[in-house]
Amino acid sequence: MEKMMDIENQRFVTNSYHCWLQYRKIENANQYSDIPSSIGVAGNTAIIDSAARELQYALKSMLDVDSTVQPYTSNESSIVLGTYESVNLNNYGISPKLFDDLNEEGYLLKTTEDNRQVLLIGKTDRGALYAAFHFLRILQQEESLLGLEIVEAPKNQLRMMNQWDNMNGSIERGYSGKSIFFNGNDFSKDVTRIKDYARLLSSVGVNAISINNVNVWDVETKLLTEEFLPKVKEVANILRSYGITTYLSINYASPIELGNLPTADPLDKEVGKWWARKAEEIYSYIPDFGGFVVKADSEGRPGPFTYGRGHVEGANVLARALQPFNGKVVWRCFVYNCLQDWRDRKTDRARAAYDNFKPLDGRFLDNVILQIKNGPMDFQVREPISPLVGAMKETNQVVEFQIAQEYTGQQKDVCYLVPQWKEVLDFDTYSDGEGSTVKSIVDGSRYNYSHSGIAAVSNIGNDINWTGNTLAQANLYGFGRLTWNPDLSTETITNEWIQFTFGSDPTVAGAVEDILLQSWRTYENYTAPLGVGWMVNPDHHYGPNVEGYEYSKWGTYHFADRDGIGVDRTIETGTGYAGQYFGSNAERYNSLEDCPDELLLFFHHVPYSHKLHSGVTVIQHIYNTHFQGVEEVETFIKSWNELEGKVENWVFENVKERLQLQLENAKEWRDRINTYFYRKSGIADEKNRTIY
Amino acid sequence: MEKMMDIENQRFVTNSYHCWLQYRKIENANQYSDIPSSIGVAGNTAIIDSAARELQYALKSMLDVDSTVQPYTSNESSIVLGTYESVNLNNYGISPKLFDDLNEEGYLLKTTEDNRQVLLIGKTDRGALYAAFHFLRILQQEESLLGLEIVEAPKNQLRMMNQWDNMNGSIERGYSGKSIFFNGNDFSKDVTRIKDYARLLSSVGVNAISINNVNVWDVETKLLTEEFLPKVKEVANILRSYGITTYLSINYASPIELGNLPTADPLDKEVGKWWARKAEEIYSYIPDFGGFVVKADSEGRPGPFTYGRGHVEGANVLARALQPFNGKVVWRCFVYNCLQDWRDRKTDRARAAYDNFKPLDGRFLDNVILQIKNGPMDFQVREPISPLVGAMKETNQVVEFQIAQEYTGQQKDVCYLVPQWKEVLDFDTYSDGEGSTVKSIVDGSRYNYSHSGIAAVSNIGNDINWTGNTLAQANLYGFGRLTWNPDLSTETITNEWIQFTFGSDPTVAGAVEDILLQSWRTYENYTAPLGVGWMVNPDHHYGPNVEGYEYSKWGTYHFADRDGIGVDRTIETGTGYAGQYFGSNAERYNSLEDCPDELLLFFHHVPYSHKLHSGVTVIQHIYNTHFQGVEEVETFIKSWNELEGKVENWVFENVKERLQLQLENAKEWRDRINTYFYRKSGIADEKNRTIY
């Protein structure tokens, strides 16, 4: 119960600590007057225990009910919590067959016919935990419990969070304070926040996490050693009790740095043996260890290429070591011939992932999963979908999102990414004919992948509200819900989050919903136009810098001159990138006429006078959207300010302050972008607005 | 003698450790067969002792003579070293009146009529030291000693070096390793290099040094406390023995941070008292302490403006504290309304120093010296001379150079700055009619300043050769020689340095001279054109970035658009900066017709098609100079490579490697600048060379 008390105490600072698990008091609780107050627990696992405690805590919080937790008996338990094998299904007229079709994490959530019992029955204990959270969502939405009969299971097998946390406490691309896992080159002593993070993740269905940065430095390399494995084990224990499997990001040079071998060549016999022994050691601490996340041969990280080997050899040596323990290798495809020369217009970073990996299809071991960023570049506000998704029919794939708003406002600016992710998931790759959507690929159904799913870079830190901007909590929530069920609509997810966070005042809900749903488009409006990307300040990636990456070594160019702008990625005259897509996608992107406006400059170099489908010229579109973007932020501020007194004051001030920063940022973007293109094109704004 | 041994040992690595004090063996030493081998010392000061040891060491090194050092007797001493009051002048037929006209640091260097004695007689012991170094220069040049009679004195009173060394060992804008003064937030334990640095500085006449960075951080603030003053004293003792006075850069907020006062307001009584007591404390350790160097109210450093006071009040409170001890306040004029908005074309950073300080003329106490950067911006490769120089007739002035090549190649690229400094010193300000050259102002003669001179940011660190690129030693040498005598020609200084560093092989001398004398213009050729400046990467300031500072808050713009480029600083239509100059300078700069090509874009915004006096258009000039700059670097490489085997191998490789870096840098500059302006102007290169 200490944990609960901690949470209670933190409420005095701000409820936003609890995110969507505030379990706000239900004012009119009549419909729940029969509310079950005896929780009957079938099964004795840490996960079932977590579920029971969560129920107990939430019922007290929402309904002021002091519930008891007891071993399950068919009739006395008013909430039945357990696995289908430990509950007497016959009693409730449930056929065990129902569970045969469910995957391991599925569940039945059912009210008995007399409406006096709620059954939360999982295929496994994890299913039961998810059922409990589902039940609590129903209560939080104040929906009726009468006649419920819900059968649910997650669509995606792997629903993974990637922490980019370093052991010195910093977070690469972290915008919400320091790491909750590490500080001072060690694990954090206080695990309260790890446990609460596990609750948050579990409540939205996340079932895997890699706890350290994909860039693995000196200290982090030692996470695989006896110095730190006991502590990894402690954290894994906490996470496991919420159904979350622990992974580690590894240093590919570990055999050298930890094993004193002369090489980390994946084909070297001793290296293979070293990894096998290392896996054995890790599993002796953590029997259900998830496996390794690897960023190799990218941005200067060591990898198999250091030894003249390829990705297949590189990943498979690790996979062989993990195979006996059912461990997995998550191999990131953020890999390209790092250094480009801006003078060279033939080489194209966008092509790299496909060019590098597509030829390797079918050669990876079955416990290797390729993790592919949603776009071919790097989490820009607007990119096409990576053509590698769906292109490898015999290779497990996971798509990677970035919840951390590296290029999308860094949790100063509001940018709700669920609409973006929905677009990605619903995108038809045509890789297996019409209907080959990204979601049908990553849920494993299209190509019968043995492992697949969705991963994302986390946006949390030790800020009291976890995400810097409180509204950024919606991205974490939405990511989890989408990975559980990519068919959920943006509106459903958004409204759930708003209700759990702000309650059901329609004024508040309406204003927050409007801001969230508009915010991605707004961010796009005032930043880099028409899919061209990269007009940001180098390194930290916040704020405008039109030529910030124009002459860089990173393959990130827009080629703006006095006449036009954009990257020719067509098959005929450009880099040929458009040809990496299947069928009509290739045709559409390759065609100047058919290419969607929003990606025009990603695929084509056009004159400023080029007319968009929208009817305006490219240059006028740039001016219009940039003025509009700022106006939209001003509207956000106006709407938000009207919520004073209607939302908790701490949250009100937090978002208000961030919106002010966003306005300054948006104005700087507007003025710099407009000035840059006016200076370059010499074409005046039709509406004669101020351009400097 | 240990010191000498240390130096001997380091010779095994590279002679370049010794810079211009290598004292190379004189092969044909016949003319020196009578060389004095008995050094008679008149006076017993640390400085005289330093001079004697230097002579002894150098004679051994150059002529293999084991000389003795003994108290002076009129006839037996073959080298007479002392002050004019301690030597029997009558014996040599010298009138004491000769010394009446000399300043404190002057000397007589004379061979007796029988040519059997060399007299090195200073007005003070410092003069004697300088005479010794002069004598050694003559030997190094293998010139005759017969009938010598040289009377010399430094033209400038203050000849100062500013170290930008931090106590953690880093050097702000350091390109030659770490600090020789500090490391690990303390003083260096090994003072060998401090002593050798003192020898180098003293040998070229530098007589003052501030040992810590003008940006004074937490630890450095404590240099004024009993924790560090004993160590400052130790260093000051070493420096003093070479005639060099020690200064400290101070934190203006010291009364708060060290004194626990609630304010550092210069008009607050307690603050004044605190500084007075602090001065007393410092002088109890170092009786000849030089004073304070202050960078206040600039780039976010605290200063009097923090308290609503001005520079006068700010400097005078310190001056009053130092006055009883003859200490000085060196008040840097790198001060401007820091933050500008790129949208605002009226505000002009170039105006700031003049606008801020000119109205304050006559209000500073007599021991305050304003230190003015040579140009109005910040040590760009090409700037006009600061209009503040000469504009304050009743305020002591020091002009500041930057030997550290922050914006001029960072000691990767060769950029010999003596020609630039000569241009500055010879510049006629017209402040007191024709002939009011900068040198006549800073030497104090024009306006009878009680204190004035030249200061510079040092370019040394603990690299074995002190300056990273061995050729950059020439800048340190040249700076010292110029501060001693601004009338020395570039050629004289350059040839001295070459001979002392490389010996007298005419092939080597010719090649090195050509490289050095061309290098500044070459650097200008391939970087920012026609005086516009600032096209560098922000923060570290190496390499091209045409828009790197274009939208910054630092007032550093070029306003390039599709039609033209440059900053309108004219009186009629621009910022009016040109009007800060006196008489014909103002007219010349203000006039589009008369403005020198090399500063055209500093003063005027012109179309790319504008014809220069040289006959080519601005755009063609940009293309031409950028291609030419790279070709010149290629010529440097060719010339240098021919010196293999003719110069010490370590030095050969050192410069060779740097020249390669310079070539890469020059090419990147060429291509980026040319591409940028071609994209913007659309005007093709007349000669059809490759632009990307």
Coordinates of N, CA and C in Angstrom, one line a residue, chain A residues 218-354:
Chain A
D218 N 29.9 3.6 -22.9 CA 30.8 2.8 -22.1 C 30.1 2.1 -20.9
V219 N 29.5 2.9 -20.1 CA 28.8 2.4 -18.9 C 27.7 1.4 -19.2
E220 N 26.9 1.8 -20.2 CA 25.7 1.0 -20.6 C 26.2 -0.3 -21.2
T221 N 27.3 -0.3 -21.8 CA 27.8 -1.6 -22.3 C 27.9 -2.7 -21.2
K222 N 28.1 -2.2 -20.0 CA 28.3 -3.1 -18.8 C 26.9 -3.6 -18.2
L223 N 25.8 -3.1 -18.8 CA 24.5 -3.6 -18.3 C 24.5 -5.1 -18.5
L224 N 25.3 -5.7 -19.4 CA 25.3 -7.1 -19.6 C 26.2 -7.9 -18.7
T225 N 26.7 -7.2 -17.7 CA 27.7 -7.9 -16.8 C 27.1 -8.1 -15.4
E226 N 27.8 -8.9 -14.6 CA 27.4 -9.1 -13.3 C 27.3 -7.9 -12.4
E227 N 28.0 -6.8 -12.9 CA 27.9 -5.6 -12.1 C 26.5 -5.0 -12.1
F228 N 25.8 -5.1 -13.3 CA 24.5 -4.5 -13.4 C 23.4 -5.5 -13.5
L229 N 23.6 -6.7 -13.9 CA 22.5 -7.7 -14.2 C 21.6 -7.9 -13.0
P230 N 22.1 -7.9 -11.7 CA 21.2 -8.0 -10.6 C 20.2 -6.8 -10.6
K231 N 20.7 -5.7 -11.0 CA 19.8 -4.5 -11.0 C 18.8 -4.5 -12.2
V232 N 19.3 -5.0 -13.3 CA 18.4 -5.2 -14.4 C 17.3 -6.1 -14.0
K233 N 17.7 -7.2 -13.3 CA 16.7 -8.2 -12.8 C 15.6 -7.5 -11.9
E234 N 16.1 -6.7 -11.0 CA 15.1 -6.0 -10.1 C 14.1 -5.2 -11.0
V235 N 14.6 -4.4 -12.0 CA 13.7 -3.7 -12.8 C 12.8 -4.6 -13.6
A236 N 13.4 -5.7 -14.1 CA 12.6 -6.6 -14.9 C 11.5 -7.2 -14.1
N237 N 11.7 -7.4 -12.8 CA 10.7 -8.0 -11.9 C 9.5 -7.0 -11.8
I238 N 9.8 -5.7 -11.6 CA 8.8 -4.8 -11.6 C 8.0 -4.7 -12.9
L239 N 8.7 -4.7 -14.0 CA 8.0 -4.6 -15.2 C 7.2 -5.8 -15.5
R240 N 7.8 -7.0 -15.2 CA 7.1 -8.3 -15.4 C 5.7 -8.3 -14.7
S241 N 5.7 -7.8 -13.5 CA 4.4 -7.8 -12.8 C 3.3 -7.0 -13.4
Y242 N 3.7 -6.3 -14.5 CA 2.7 -5.6 -15.3 C 2.7 -6.1 -16.7
G243 N 3.2 -7.3 -16.9 CA 3.1 -7.9 -18.2 C 4.1 -7.4 -19.2
I244 N 5.1 -6.7 -18.7 CA 6.1 -6.1 -19.7 C 7.4 -6.8 -19.6
T245 N 7.9 -7.2 -20.8 CA 9.1 -7.9 -21.0 C 10.3 -6.9 -21.1
T246 N 11.4 -7.2 -20.5 CA 12.5 -6.3 -20.5 C 13.5 -6.7 -21.6
Y247 N 13.9 -5.7 -22.4 CA 15.0 -5.8 -23.4 C 16.2 -4.9 -23.0
L248 N 17.3 -5.2 -23.6 CA 18.4 -4.2 -23.4 C 19.0 -3.9 -24.8
S249 N 19.4 -2.6 -25.0 CA 20.1 -2.2 -26.1 C 21.6 -2.6 -25.9
I250 N 22.2 -3.2 -26.9 CA 23.6 -3.7 -26.6 C 24.6 -3.0 -27.5
N251 N 25.8 -3.0 -27.1 CA 27.0 -2.5 -27.8 C 27.5 -3.7 -28.7
Y252 N 27.5 -3.5 -30.0 CA 27.9 -4.6 -30.8 C 29.4 -5.0 -30.6
A253 N 30.1 -4.1 -30.0 CA 31.5 -4.4 -29.7 C 31.7 -5.1 -28.3
S254 N 30.6 -5.5 -27.7 CA 30.7 -6.1 -26.4 C 31.8 -7.3 -26.3
P255 N 31.9 -8.2 -27.2 CA 32.8 -9.2 -27.1 C 34.3 -8.7 -26.9
I256 N 34.5 -7.5 -27.5 CA 35.8 -6.9 -27.3 C 35.9 -6.2 -25.9
E257 N 34.9 -5.4 -25.7 CA 34.9 -4.5 -24.5 C 34.6 -5.2 -23.2
L258 N 33.8 -6.2 -23.3 CA 33.5 -7.0 -22.1 C 34.3 -8.3 -22.0
G259 N 34.5 -8.9 -23.2 CA 35.0 -10.3 -23.3 C 36.5 -10.3 -23.6
N260 N 37.1 -9.2 -23.8 CA 38.5 -9.1 -24.1 C 38.9 -9.9 -25.3
L261 N 37.9 -10.2 -26.2 CA 38.3 -10.8 -27.4 C 38.9 -9.8 -28.4
P262 N 39.7 -10.3 -29.3 CA 40.3 -9.3 -30.2 C 39.4 -8.8 -31.3
T263 N 38.2 -9.3 -31.4 CA 37.3 -8.9 -32.5 C 35.8 -9.1 -32.0
A264 N 34.9 -8.5 -32.7 CA 33.5 -8.7 -32.5 C 32.9 -9.2 -33.8
D265 N 33.8 -9.7 -34.7 CA 33.3 -10.3 -36.0 C 32.3 -11.3 -35.8
P266 N 31.1 -11.2 -36.3 CA 30.0 -12.2 -36.0 C 30.3 -13.6 -36.6
L267 N 31.2 -13.7 -37.5 CA 31.5 -15.0 -38.0 C 32.7 -15.7 -37.2
D268 N 33.3 -14.9 -36.3 CA 34.4 -15.5 -35.5 C 33.8 -16.5 -34.5
K269 N 34.4 -17.7 -34.4 CA 33.8 -18.7 -33.6 C 33.7 -18.3 -32.1
E270 N 34.8 -17.7 -31.7 CA 34.9 -17.3 -30.3 C 33.8 -16.2 -29.9
V271 N 33.6 -15.4 -30.9 CA 32.5 -14.3 -30.7 C 31.2 -15.0 -30.6
G272 N 30.9 -16.0 -31.4 CA 29.6 -16.7 -31.3 C 29.5 -17.3 -29.9
K273 N 30.6 -18.0 -29.5 CA 30.5 -18.6 -28.2 C 30.3 -17.6 -27.1
W274 N 31.0 -16.5 -27.2 CA 30.9 -15.5 -26.2 C 29.5 -15.0 -26.0
W275 N 28.8 -14.7 -27.2 CA 27.4 -14.3 -27.1 C 26.5 -15.4 -26.5
A276 N 26.8 -16.6 -26.8 CA 26.0 -17.7 -26.3 C 26.1 -17.8 -24.8
R277 N 27.4 -17.7 -24.3 CA 27.6 -17.7 -22.8 C 27.0 -16.5 -22.2
K278 N 27.1 -15.4 -22.9 CA 26.5 -14.1 -22.3 C 25.0 -14.3 -22.2
A279 N 24.4 -14.9 -23.2 CA 22.9 -15.0 -23.2 C 22.5 -15.9 -22.0
E280 N 23.3 -17.0 -21.8 CA 23.0 -17.9 -20.7 C 23.1 -17.2 -19.4
E281 N 24.1 -16.4 -19.3 CA 24.3 -15.6 -18.0 C 23.1 -14.7 -17.8
I282 N 22.7 -13.9 -18.8 CA 21.6 -13.0 -18.7 C 20.3 -13.7 -18.3
Y283 N 20.0 -14.9 -18.9 CA 18.8 -15.6 -18.6 C 18.8 -16.3 -17.3
S284 N 20.1 -16.4 -16.7 CA 20.1 -17.0 -15.3 C 19.6 -15.9 -14.4
Y285 N 19.7 -14.7 -14.7 CA 19.1 -13.6 -13.9 C 17.6 -13.4 -14.2
I286 N 17.3 -13.3 -15.5 CA 16.0 -12.9 -16.0 C 15.5 -14.0 -17.0
P287 N 14.7 -15.0 -16.5 CA 14.4 -16.1 -17.3 C 13.5 -15.8 -18.5
D288 N 12.8 -14.6 -18.4 CA 11.9 -14.2 -19.6 C 12.5 -13.0 -20.2
F289 N 13.8 -12.8 -20.2 CA 14.4 -11.6 -20.8 C 14.0 -11.6 -22.3
G290 N 13.7 -10.4 -22.7 CA 13.1 -10.2 -24.1 C 14.2 -10.4 -25.2
G291 N 15.3 -9.8 -25.0 CA 16.3 -9.9 -26.0 C 17.1 -8.6 -26.2
F292 N 17.7 -8.5 -27.4 CA 18.6 -7.3 -27.6 C 18.0 -6.4 -28.7
V293 N 18.1 -5.1 -28.4 CA 17.8 -4.1 -29.4 C 19.2 -3.6 -29.9
V294 N 19.3 -3.6 -31.2 CA 20.6 -3.3 -31.8 C 20.6 -2.2 -32.8
K295 N 21.4 -1.1 -32.6 CA 21.6 -0.1 -33.6 C 23.1 -0.3 -34.0
A296 N 23.3 -0.9 -35.1 CA 24.6 -1.2 -35.5 C 25.0 -0.5 -36.8
D297 N 26.2 -0.2 -37.0 CA 26.6 0.4 -38.3 C 25.8 1.6 -38.7
S298 N 25.5 2.4 -37.8 CA 24.7 3.6 -38.1 C 25.3 4.8 -37.3
E299 N 25.4 5.9 -37.9 CA 25.9 7.1 -37.2 C 27.1 6.8 -36.3
G300 N 28.0 6.0 -36.9 CA 29.3 5.8 -36.2 C 29.3 4.7 -35.1
R301 N 28.1 4.0 -34.9 CA 28.1 2.9 -34.0 C 28.8 1.7 -34.6
P302 N 29.5 0.9 -33.8 CA 30.1 -0.3 -34.3 C 29.1 -1.3 -34.8
G303 N 29.5 -2.1 -35.7 CA 28.5 -3.2 -36.2 C 29.3 -4.2 -37.0
P304 N 28.5 -5.1 -37.6 CA 29.2 -6.1 -38.4 C 30.0 -5.6 -39.6
F305 N 29.6 -4.4 -40.1 CA 30.4 -3.9 -41.3 C 31.8 -3.5 -40.9
T306 N 32.0 -3.2 -39.6 CA 33.3 -3.0 -39.1 C 34.2 -4.2 -39.5
Y307 N 33.6 -5.4 -39.6 CA 34.4 -6.6 -39.8 C 34.1 -7.1 -41.2
G308 N 33.6 -6.3 -42.1 CA 33.4 -6.7 -43.4 C 32.2 -7.7 -43.5
R309 N 31.3 -7.8 -42.5 CA 30.2 -8.7 -42.6 C 28.9 -7.8 -42.8
G310 N 27.8 -8.5 -43.1 CA 26.6 -7.8 -43.3 C 25.6 -7.9 -42.2
H311 N 24.4 -7.4 -42.4 CA 23.4 -7.4 -41.4 C 23.0 -8.8 -41.0
V312 N 22.9 -9.7 -42.0 CA 22.4 -11.0 -41.7 C 23.4 -11.7 -40.7
E313 N 24.6 -11.7 -41.0 CA 25.6 -12.3 -40.1 C 25.6 -11.6 -38.8
G314 N 25.4 -10.3 -38.9 CA 25.5 -9.5 -37.6 C 24.3 -9.8 -36.7
A315 N 23.1 -9.9 -37.3 CA 22.0 -10.2 -36.4 C 21.9 -11.7 -36.0
N316 N 22.3 -12.6 -36.9 CA 22.1 -14.0 -36.7 C 23.0 -14.5 -35.6
V317 N 24.2 -14.0 -35.4 CA 25.0 -14.5 -34.3 C 24.4 -14.2 -33.0
L318 N 23.7 -13.1 -32.9 CA 23.0 -12.8 -31.6 C 21.7 -13.6 -31.5
A319 N 21.0 -13.8 -32.6 CA 19.8 -14.6 -32.6 C 20.1 -16.1 -32.2
R320 N 21.2 -16.6 -32.7 CA 21.6 -18.0 -32.3 C 21.8 -18.1 -30.8
A321 N 22.4 -17.0 -30.2 CA 22.7 -17.0 -28.8 C 21.4 -17.0 -28.0
L322 N 20.4 -16.2 -28.5 CA 19.2 -16.0 -27.7 C 18.2 -17.1 -27.9
Q323 N 18.3 -17.8 -29.1 CA 17.3 -18.8 -29.5 C 16.9 -19.8 -28.4
P324 N 17.9 -20.4 -27.7 CA 17.5 -21.4 -26.7 C 16.6 -20.9 -25.6
F325 N 16.6 -19.6 -25.5 CA 15.8 -19.0 -24.4 C 14.6 -18.2 -24.9
N326 N 14.3 -18.4 -26.2 CA 13.2 -17.7 -26.8 C 13.4 -16.2 -26.9
G327 N 14.7 -15.7 -26.8 CA 15.0 -14.3 -26.9 C 14.9 -13.8 -28.3
K328 N 14.8 -12.5 -28.5 CA 14.7 -12.0 -29.8 C 15.8 -10.9 -30.1
V329 N 16.1 -10.7 -31.4 CA 17.0 -9.6 -31.7 C 16.1 -8.6 -32.5
V330 N 16.1 -7.4 -31.9 CA 15.4 -6.3 -32.6 C 16.5 -5.5 -33.3
W331 N 16.5 -5.6 -34.6 CA 17.6 -5.1 -35.4 C 17.1 -3.8 -36.1
R332 N 17.6 -2.7 -35.7 CA 17.1 -1.4 -36.3 C 17.6 -1.2 -37.7
C333 N 16.7 -0.7 -38.5 CA 17.1 -0.5 -39.9 C 17.4 1.0 -40.2
F334 N 17.8 1.7 -39.1 CA 18.2 3.1 -39.3 C 19.7 3.0 -39.7
V335 N 19.9 2.5 -40.9 CA 21.3 2.2 -41.3 C 21.4 2.6 -42.7
Y336 N 22.5 3.4 -42.9 CA 22.7 3.9 -44.3 C 24.2 4.2 -44.4
N337 N 24.6 4.3 -45.6 CA 26.0 4.7 -45.9 C 26.0 6.1 -45.3
C338 N 26.4 6.2 -44.1 CA 26.2 7.4 -43.3 C 26.5 8.7 -44.0
L339 N 27.7 8.8 -44.5 CA 28.2 10.1 -44.9 C 27.9 10.3 -46.4
Q340 N 27.1 11.3 -46.7 CA 26.9 11.7 -48.0 C 27.6 13.0 -48.3
D341 N 27.7 13.3 -49.6 CA 28.3 14.6 -50.0 C 27.2 15.4 -50.7
W342 N 27.0 16.6 -50.2 CA 25.8 17.4 -50.7 C 26.0 17.7 -52.2
R343 N 27.2 17.6 -52.7 CA 27.4 17.9 -54.1 C 26.9 16.8 -55.0
D344 N 26.7 15.6 -54.4 CA 26.3 14.4 -55.1 C 24.8 14.3 -55.1
R345 N 24.1 14.5 -56.2 CA 22.7 14.4 -56.2 C 22.1 13.0 -56.5
K346 N 23.0 12.1 -56.8 CA 22.6 10.7 -57.1 C 22.3 9.9 -55.9
T347 N 23.2 10.0 -54.9 CA 23.0 9.2 -53.7 C 21.8 9.8 -53.0
D348 N 21.0 8.9 -52.4 CA 19.8 9.3 -51.7 C 19.6 8.6 -50.4
R349 N 19.7 9.3 -49.3 CA 19.5 8.6 -48.0 C 18.1 7.9 -47.9
A350 N 17.1 8.5 -48.6 CA 15.8 7.9 -48.5 C 15.8 6.4 -49.0
R351 N 16.7 6.2 -50.0 CA 16.7 4.8 -50.6 C 17.4 3.8 -49.6
A352 N 18.2 4.3 -48.7 CA 19.2 3.4 -48.0 C 18.6 2.2 -47.3
A353 N 17.5 2.4 -46.5 CA 17.0 1.2 -45.8 C 16.6 0.1 -46.7
Y354 N 15.8 0.5 -47.7 CA 15.4 -0.5 -48.7 C 16.5 -1.1 -49.5

